Amino acid sequence: MSRHIFILLLAFLPASAQTYEHRLTGSFGALNPAGGAQSDAFNSAPMLSFDYGLRFHRFSQADLGVDIAFASQSAIRGSSETRRNIYIPRFGYRAVIPLLQDRLEASIGAGGAHSFIKPTIPGSEIWLVYGQVGASYAIDRDKHYRGGLMLRWYRDPIGTPVQQFISVGAEFTYSFGR
């Protein structure tokens, strides 16, 4: 029995040789309302995103980030608009699929987020869930710099959506810690 355990541990030894990797990502794109009583009042808005990712393993990454959208809210009656910023701090986890000798990486993930709007709208702070899919390509030979695309879908987790958004963005990533 101990011989089988030793062989199993020996087989997984190369996987443990993978070092931790830190990733800083900045992206720009658009946050689009996708339904819901509160999000329907907003227009499509330019968005900036900032992320930190920790690669625990070659095939997985924990994420922490924030999306900031610069939106306008249409008045319920009339043609006036009010400038509102939408902040969505988020945390999650993604599975990473390295392809072409780690040159190309596809990812899929999910997590939780908290949406709040400034200037404040009473009752607008809400917890959200999100799903994401993306791909990035290594720009340099050492694979420290990457460019890619990301698609995220946000919505509140229970019942009819009050807030629901889809964000699409181009991202630039710097990896370090290898």
C-alpha positions as a Markdown table, in Angstrom:
| # | Residue | x | y | z |
|---|---|---|---|---|
| 1 | Met | 0.0 | 0.0 | 0.0 |
| 2 | Ser | 2.7 | 2.5 | 0.9 |
| 3 | Arg | 4.5 | 1.6 | -2.3 |
| 4 | His | 1.4 | 2.8 | -4.3 |
| 5 | Ile | 1.2 | 6.0 | -2.3 |
| 6 | Phe | 4.9 | 6.7 | -3.0 |
| 7 | Ile | 4.4 | 6.1 | -6.7 |
| 8 | Leu | 1.3 | 8.4 | -6.7 |
| 9 | Leu | 3.2 | 11.2 | -4.9 |
| 10 | Leu | 6.1 | 10.8 | -7.3 |
| 11 | Ala | 3.7 | 11.1 | -10.2 |
| 12 | Phe | 2.3 | 14.4 | -8.8 |
| 13 | Leu | 5.8 | 15.8 | -8.0 |
| 14 | Pro | 6.1 | 17.8 | -11.3 |
| 15 | Ala | 2.8 | 19.5 | -10.6 |
| 16 | Ser | 4.1 | 20.8 | -7.3 |
| 17 | Ala | 7.2 | 22.3 | -9.1 |
| 18 | Gln | 4.9 | 25.0 | -10.6 |
| 19 | Thr | 5.7 | 28.2 | -8.8 |
| 20 | Tyr | 3.1 | 30.7 | -7.7 |
| 21 | Glu | 2.3 | 33.4 | -10.1 |
| 22 | His | 0.8 | 36.8 | -9.5 |
| 23 | Arg | -1.1 | 38.7 | -12.2 |
| 24 | Leu | -2.1 | 42.3 | -12.4 |
| 25 | Thr | -4.7 | 43.1 | -15.1 |
| 26 | Gly | -6.1 | 46.4 | -16.4 |
| 27 | Ser | -8.9 | 46.5 | -18.9 |
| 28 | Phe | -11.2 | 48.8 | -20.7 |
| 29 | Gly | -14.5 | 48.1 | -22.3 |
| 30 | Ala | -18.3 | 48.5 | -21.9 |
| 31 | Leu | -20.8 | 47.7 | -19.2 |
| 32 | Asn | -24.2 | 47.0 | -20.8 |
| 33 | Pro | -27.5 | 46.7 | -18.9 |
| 34 | Ala | -29.1 | 43.4 | -19.6 |
| 35 | Gly | -32.4 | 43.7 | -17.8 |
| 36 | Gly | -33.7 | 44.3 | -14.3 |
| 37 | Ala | -35.6 | 47.1 | -12.7 |
| 38 | Gln | -32.6 | 49.1 | -11.7 |
| 39 | Ser | -30.2 | 48.4 | -14.5 |
| 40 | Asp | -32.6 | 49.2 | -17.3 |
| 41 | Ala | -32.5 | 52.9 | -16.5 |
| 42 | Phe | -28.8 | 53.0 | -17.4 |
| 43 | Asn | -27.2 | 53.3 | -20.8 |
| 44 | Ser | -24.2 | 51.3 | -22.0 |
| 45 | Ala | -21.2 | 52.8 | -20.3 |
| 46 | Pro | -17.5 | 52.9 | -20.7 |
| 47 | Met | -15.8 | 50.7 | -18.1 |
| 48 | Leu | -12.4 | 50.3 | -16.5 |
| 49 | Ser | -11.4 | 47.1 | -14.6 |
| 50 | Phe | -8.5 | 46.4 | -12.3 |
| 51 | Asp | -7.7 | 42.8 | -11.2 |
| 52 | Tyr | -5.3 | 40.9 | -9.1 |
| 53 | Gly | -5.0 | 37.1 | -9.7 |
| 54 | Leu | -3.1 | 34.5 | -7.8 |
| 55 | Arg | -2.3 | 31.3 | -9.6 |
| 56 | Phe | -2.4 | 28.5 | -7.0 |
| 57 | His | -1.8 | 25.9 | -9.8 |
| 58 | Arg | -1.2 | 26.0 | -13.5 |
| 59 | Phe | -4.9 | 25.4 | -14.2 |
| 60 | Ser | -6.6 | 27.6 | -11.6 |
| 61 | Gln | -6.5 | 31.2 | -10.4 |
| 62 | Ala | -8.2 | 33.2 | -7.6 |
| 63 | Asp | -9.3 | 36.7 | -8.6 |
| 64 | Leu | -10.0 | 39.9 | -6.8 |
| 65 | Gly | -11.0 | 43.0 | -8.8 |
| 66 | Val | -13.2 | 46.0 | -9.4 |
| 67 | Asp | -15.2 | 47.2 | -12.4 |
| 68 | Ile | -15.9 | 50.9 | -12.6 |
| 69 | Ala | -18.5 | 52.1 | -15.2 |
| 70 | Phe | -19.2 | 55.8 | -16.0 |
| 71 | Ala | -22.9 | 55.6 | -16.8 |
| 72 | Ser | -25.8 | 58.0 | -17.3 |
| 73 | Gln | -29.2 | 57.2 | -15.8 |
| 74 | Ser | -32.2 | 58.2 | -17.8 |
| 75 | Ala | -35.0 | 60.0 | -16.0 |
| 76 | Ile | -38.2 | 58.0 | -15.7 |
| 77 | Arg | -40.1 | 61.0 | -17.1 |
| 78 | Gly | -38.5 | 63.5 | -19.4 |
| 79 | Ser | -35.3 | 63.5 | -21.3 |
| 80 | Ser | -32.8 | 64.5 | -18.7 |
| 81 | Glu | -29.9 | 62.2 | -17.7 |
| 82 | Thr | -27.9 | 62.0 | -14.4 |
| 83 | Arg | -24.3 | 61.0 | -14.4 |
| 84 | Arg | -23.8 | 58.0 | -12.1 |
| 85 | Asn | -20.7 | 55.8 | -11.5 |
| 86 | Ile | -21.3 | 52.1 | -11.0 |
| 87 | Tyr | -18.8 | 50.3 | -8.9 |
| 88 | Ile | -18.7 | 46.5 | -8.8 |
| 89 | Pro | -16.0 | 45.0 | -6.5 |
| 90 | Arg | -15.7 | 41.3 | -7.1 |
| 91 | Phe | -14.0 | 38.1 | -6.0 |
| 92 | Gly | -14.0 | 34.7 | -7.7 |
| 93 | Tyr | -12.2 | 31.8 | -9.1 |
| 94 | Arg | -11.4 | 30.7 | -12.6 |
| 95 | Ala | -10.2 | 27.5 | -14.3 |
| 96 | Val | -7.4 | 28.2 | -16.8 |
| 97 | Ile | -6.7 | 26.1 | -19.9 |
| 98 | Pro | -3.2 | 26.7 | -21.3 |
| 99 | Leu | -2.8 | 26.0 | -25.0 |
| 100 | Leu | 0.0 | 26.2 | -27.5 |
| 101 | Gln | 2.8 | 25.8 | -24.9 |
| 102 | Asp | 1.2 | 28.4 | -22.6 |
| 103 | Arg | 1.1 | 31.0 | -25.3 |
| 104 | Leu | -2.7 | 31.0 | -25.4 |
| 105 | Glu | -4.8 | 30.7 | -22.3 |
| 106 | Ala | -8.6 | 30.2 | -22.2 |
| 107 | Ser | -10.4 | 30.7 | -18.9 |
| 108 | Ile | -13.8 | 30.3 | -17.4 |
| 109 | Gly | -14.9 | 31.3 | -13.9 |
| 110 | Ala | -17.5 | 32.5 | -11.5 |
| 111 | Gly | -17.7 | 34.5 | -8.2 |
| 112 | Gly | -19.5 | 37.0 | -6.1 |
| 113 | Ala | -19.7 | 40.8 | -6.4 |
| 114 | His | -21.3 | 43.8 | -4.7 |
| 115 | Ser | -22.8 | 46.6 | -6.8 |
| 116 | Phe | -23.1 | 50.1 | -5.6 |
| 117 | Ile | -23.9 | 53.4 | -7.5 |
| 118 | Lys | -22.5 | 56.9 | -6.7 |
| 119 | Pro | -24.2 | 59.4 | -6.3 |
| 120 | Thr | -26.1 | 57.0 | -4.1 |
| 121 | Ile | -29.6 | 55.7 | -5.1 |
| 122 | Pro | -31.5 | 54.4 | -2.1 |
| 123 | Gly | -31.8 | 50.6 | -2.4 |
| 124 | Ser | -29.3 | 50.3 | -5.2 |
| 125 | Glu | -26.6 | 48.4 | -3.3 |
| 126 | Ile | -27.0 | 44.7 | -4.0 |
| 127 | Trp | -25.0 | 41.5 | -4.0 |
| 128 | Leu | -24.5 | 39.9 | -7.4 |
| 129 | Val | -23.1 | 36.7 | -8.8 |
| 130 | Tyr | -21.0 | 36.6 | -12.0 |
| 131 | Gly | -19.7 | 34.3 | -14.6 |
| 132 | Gln | -16.8 | 35.0 | -16.9 |
| 133 | Val | -15.1 | 33.6 | -20.0 |
| 134 | Gly | -12.0 | 34.9 | -21.6 |
| 135 | Ala | -8.8 | 34.3 | -23.6 |
| 136 | Ser | -5.4 | 35.9 | -23.6 |
| 137 | Tyr | -2.2 | 35.6 | -25.7 |
| 138 | Ala | 1.4 | 36.0 | -24.5 |
| 139 | Ile | 2.9 | 39.0 | -26.2 |
| 140 | Asp | 6.5 | 38.4 | -25.1 |
| 141 | Arg | 8.7 | 35.3 | -25.2 |
| 142 | Asp | 8.8 | 35.0 | -21.4 |
| 143 | Lys | 5.0 | 35.2 | -21.1 |
| 144 | His | 5.1 | 38.1 | -18.6 |
| 145 | Tyr | 2.8 | 40.4 | -20.8 |
| 146 | Arg | -0.5 | 39.2 | -22.2 |
| 147 | Gly | -3.3 | 40.8 | -24.2 |
| 148 | Gly | -6.8 | 39.4 | -24.3 |
| 149 | Leu | -10.6 | 39.7 | -24.2 |
| 150 | Met | -13.0 | 39.1 | -21.3 |
| 151 | Leu | -16.8 | 38.7 | -21.1 |
| 152 | Arg | -18.6 | 38.9 | -17.7 |
| 153 | Trp | -22.3 | 38.5 | -16.9 |
| 154 | Tyr | -23.6 | 39.9 | -13.6 |
| 155 | Arg | -26.9 | 39.4 | -11.9 |
| 156 | Asp | -28.5 | 39.3 | -8.5 |
| 157 | Pro | -28.8 | 35.6 | -7.4 |
| 158 | Ile | -32.4 | 35.3 | -6.3 |
| 159 | Gly | -35.6 | 35.7 | -8.3 |
| 160 | Thr | -36.3 | 38.2 | -11.0 |
| 161 | Pro | -33.2 | 40.2 | -11.7 |
| 162 | Val | -33.1 | 43.7 | -10.2 |
| 163 | Gln | -29.6 | 44.4 | -11.6 |
| 164 | Gln | -28.2 | 42.5 | -14.6 |
| 165 | Phe | -25.2 | 43.6 | -16.6 |
| 166 | Ile | -22.9 | 42.2 | -19.3 |
| 167 | Ser | -19.4 | 43.6 | -19.6 |
| 168 | Val | -17.1 | 43.1 | -22.5 |
| 169 | Gly | -13.5 | 44.3 | -22.4 |
| 170 | Ala | -10.0 | 44.2 | -23.8 |
| 171 | Glu | -7.4 | 43.4 | -21.1 |
| 172 | Phe | -3.7 | 43.7 | -20.6 |
| 173 | Thr | -2.0 | 41.5 | -18.0 |
| 174 | Tyr | 1.5 | 41.6 | -16.4 |
| 175 | Ser | 2.6 | 38.4 | -14.7 |
| 176 | Phe | 5.3 | 38.1 | -12.1 |
| 177 | Gly | 6.6 | 35.8 | -9.4 |
| 178 | Arg | 7.9 | 32.9 | -11.5 |
